[in-house]
Short mmCIF file of the C-alpha atoms (twelve columns), coordinates in Angstrom:
data_MODEL
# 
_entry.id   MODEL 
# 
loop_
_atom_site.group_PDB 
_atom_site.id 
_atom_site.type_symbol 
_atom_site.label_atom_id 
_atom_site.label_alt_id 
_atom_site.label_comp_id 
_atom_site.label_asym_id 
_atom_site.label_seq_id 
_atom_site.Cartn_x 
_atom_site.Cartn_y 
_atom_site.Cartn_z 
_atom_site.pdbx_PDB_model_num 
ATOM 1  C CA . MET A 1  0.000   0.000  0.000  1 
ATOM 2  C CA . SER A 2  1.341   3.427  -0.902 1 
ATOM 3  C CA . GLU A 3  2.145   6.131  1.632  1 
ATOM 4  C CA . GLY A 4  -0.290  9.005  1.860  1 
ATOM 5  C CA . ARG A 5  -2.554  10.991 4.101  1 
ATOM 6  C CA . VAL A 6  -6.010  12.493 4.231  1 
ATOM 7  C CA . ALA A 7  -5.809  16.282 3.780  1 
ATOM 8  C CA . ASN A 8  -8.737  18.601 4.374  1 
ATOM 9  C CA . GLN A 9  -10.129 22.098 3.952  1 
ATOM 10 C CA . VAL A 10 -12.081 22.140 7.225  1 
ATOM 11 C CA . ARG A 11 -10.306 25.133 8.753  1 
ATOM 12 C CA . THR A 12 -10.706 27.195 5.574  1 
ATOM 13 C CA . LEU A 13 -14.373 26.264 5.257  1 
ATOM 14 C CA . ARG A 14 -15.009 27.193 8.896  1 
ATOM 15 C CA . PHE A 15 -13.469 30.607 8.271  1 
ATOM 16 C CA . LEU A 16 -15.548 31.115 5.127  1 
ATOM 17 C CA . ALA A 17 -18.683 30.123 7.078  1 
ATOM 18 C CA . GLY A 18 -18.542 33.221 9.243  1 
ATOM 19 C CA . GLU A 19 -15.564 32.094 11.307 1 
ATOM 20 C CA . MET A 20 -17.455 29.126 12.753 1 
ATOM 21 C CA . THR A 21 -15.660 27.779 15.826 1 
ATOM 22 C CA . GLN A 22 -14.376 24.244 16.162 1 
ATOM 23 C CA . ALA A 23 -16.873 23.779 19.001 1 
ATOM 24 C CA . ASP A 24 -19.766 24.936 16.789 1 
ATOM 25 C CA . LEU A 25 -18.785 22.543 14.017 1 
ATOM 26 C CA . GLY A 26 -18.269 19.701 16.482 1 
ATOM 27 C CA . GLU A 27 -21.715 20.260 17.952 1 
ATOM 28 C CA . ARG A 28 -23.342 20.238 14.514 1 
ATOM 29 C CA . VAL A 29 -21.480 17.062 13.509 1 
ATOM 30 C CA . GLY A 30 -21.777 15.241 16.840 1 
ATOM 31 C CA . VAL A 31 -18.105 15.189 17.872 1 
ATOM 32 C CA . THR A 32 -15.971 17.180 20.301 1 
ATOM 33 C CA . ARG A 33 -14.042 20.361 19.587 1 
ATOM 34 C CA . GLN A 34 -10.871 18.341 20.176 1 
ATOM 35 C CA . THR A 35 -11.858 15.919 17.419 1 
ATOM 36 C CA . ILE A 36 -12.366 18.792 14.968 1 
ATOM 37 C CA . ALA A 37 -8.970  20.242 15.991 1 
ATOM 38 C CA . ALA A 38 -7.277  16.869 15.409 1 
ATOM 39 C CA . ILE A 39 -8.960  16.464 12.000 1 
ATOM 40 C CA . GLU A 40 -7.863  19.950 10.929 1 
ATOM 41 C CA . ALA A 41 -4.294  19.282 12.070 1 
ATOM 42 C CA . GLY A 42 -4.159  16.021 10.115 1 
ATOM 43 C CA . LYS A 43 -3.604  14.033 13.309 1 
ATOM 44 C CA . TYR A 44 -6.867  12.140 12.996 1 
ATOM 45 C CA . SER A 45 -8.752  10.844 9.966  1 
ATOM 46 C CA . PRO A 46 -12.500 11.062 10.537 1 
ATOM 47 C CA . THR A 47 -14.822 8.145  10.020 1 
ATOM 48 C CA . LEU A 48 -16.586 8.158  6.689  1 
ATOM 49 C CA . GLU A 49 -19.845 9.089  8.429  1 
ATOM 50 C CA . CYS A 50 -18.188 12.017 10.221 1 
ATOM 51 C CA . ALA A 51 -16.551 13.189 6.993  1 
ATOM 52 C CA . PHE A 52 -19.919 13.179 5.201  1 
ATOM 53 C CA . ARG A 53 -21.522 15.090 8.085  1 
ATOM 54 C CA . ILE A 54 -18.785 17.739 7.980  1 
ATOM 55 C CA . ALA A 55 -19.199 18.132 4.218  1 
ATOM 56 C CA . GLU A 56 -22.977 18.405 4.663  1 
ATOM 57 C CA . VAL A 57 -22.601 21.233 7.204  1 
ATOM 58 C CA . PHE A 58 -20.714 23.255 4.593  1 
ATOM 59 C CA . GLY A 59 -22.983 22.217 1.702  1 
ATOM 60 C CA . LYS A 60 -20.026 20.743 -0.165 1 
ATOM 61 C CA . PRO A 61 -19.359 17.374 -1.797 1 
ATOM 62 C CA . LEU A 62 -17.021 15.170 0.230  1 
ATOM 63 C CA . GLU A 63 -14.160 15.598 -2.254 1 
ATOM 64 C CA . ASP A 64 -14.263 19.387 -1.804 1 
ATOM 65 C CA . VAL A 65 -13.583 18.961 1.923  1 
ATOM 66 C CA . PHE A 66 -11.289 15.912 2.061  1 
ATOM 67 C CA . ARG A 67 -8.710  14.564 -0.366 1 
ATOM 68 C CA . TRP A 68 -6.035  11.870 -0.471 1 
ATOM 69 C CA . GLU A 69 -2.466  13.121 -0.855 1 
ATOM 70 C CA . ARG A 70 0.479   10.901 -1.673 1 
# 
Protein backbone atom coordinates (compact mmCIF):
# COMPACT_ATOMS: atom_id res chain seq x y z
CA MET A 1 0.00 0.00 0.00
CA SER A 2 1.34 3.43 -0.90
CA GLU A 3 2.14 6.13 1.63
CA GLY A 4 -0.29 9.01 1.86
CA ARG A 5 -2.55 10.99 4.10
CA VAL A 6 -6.01 12.49 4.23
CA ALA A 7 -5.81 16.28 3.78
CA ASN A 8 -8.74 18.60 4.37
CA GLN A 9 -10.13 22.10 3.95
CA VAL A 10 -12.08 22.14 7.22
CA ARG A 11 -10.31 25.13 8.75
CA THR A 12 -10.71 27.20 5.57
CA LEU A 13 -14.37 26.26 5.26
CA ARG A 14 -15.01 27.19 8.90
CA PHE A 15 -13.47 30.61 8.27
CA LEU A 16 -15.55 31.12 5.13
CA ALA A 17 -18.68 30.12 7.08
CA GLY A 18 -18.54 33.22 9.24
CA GLU A 19 -15.56 32.09 11.31
CA MET A 20 -17.45 29.13 12.75
CA THR A 21 -15.66 27.78 15.83
CA GLN A 22 -14.38 24.24 16.16
CA ALA A 23 -16.87 23.78 19.00
CA ASP A 24 -19.77 24.94 16.79
CA LEU A 25 -18.78 22.54 14.02
CA GLY A 26 -18.27 19.70 16.48
CA GLU A 27 -21.71 20.26 17.95
CA ARG A 28 -23.34 20.24 14.51
CA VAL A 29 -21.48 17.06 13.51
CA GLY A 30 -21.78 15.24 16.84
CA VAL A 31 -18.10 15.19 17.87
CA THR A 32 -15.97 17.18 20.30
CA ARG A 33 -14.04 20.36 19.59
CA GLN A 34 -10.87 18.34 20.18
CA THR A 35 -11.86 15.92 17.42
CA ILE A 36 -12.37 18.79 14.97
CA ALA A 37 -8.97 20.24 15.99
CA ALA A 38 -7.28 16.87 15.41
CA ILE A 39 -8.96 16.46 12.00
CA GLU A 40 -7.86 19.95 10.93
CA ALA A 41 -4.29 19.28 12.07
CA GLY A 42 -4.16 16.02 10.11
CA LYS A 43 -3.60 14.03 13.31
CA TYR A 44 -6.87 12.14 13.00
CA SER A 45 -8.75 10.84 9.97
CA PRO A 46 -12.50 11.06 10.54
CA THR A 47 -14.82 8.15 10.02
CA LEU A 48 -16.59 8.16 6.69
CA GLU A 49 -19.85 9.09 8.43
CA CYS A 50 -18.19 12.02 10.22
CA ALA A 51 -16.55 13.19 6.99
CA PHE A 52 -19.92 13.18 5.20
CA ARG A 53 -21.52 15.09 8.09
CA ILE A 54 -18.79 17.74 7.98
CA ALA A 55 -19.20 18.13 4.22
CA GLU A 56 -22.98 18.40 4.66
CA VAL A 57 -22.60 21.23 7.20
CA PHE A 58 -20.71 23.25 4.59
CA GLY A 59 -22.98 22.22 1.70
CA LYS A 60 -20.03 20.74 -0.16
CA PRO A 61 -19.36 17.37 -1.80
CA LEU A 62 -17.02 15.17 0.23
CA GLU A 63 -14.16 15.60 -2.25
CA ASP A 64 -14.26 19.39 -1.80
CA VAL A 65 -13.58 18.96 1.92
CA PHE A 66 -11.29 15.91 2.06
CA ARG A 67 -8.71 14.56 -0.37
CA TRP A 68 -6.04 11.87 -0.47
CA GLU A 69 -2.47 13.12 -0.85
CA ARG A 70 0.48 10.90 -1.67
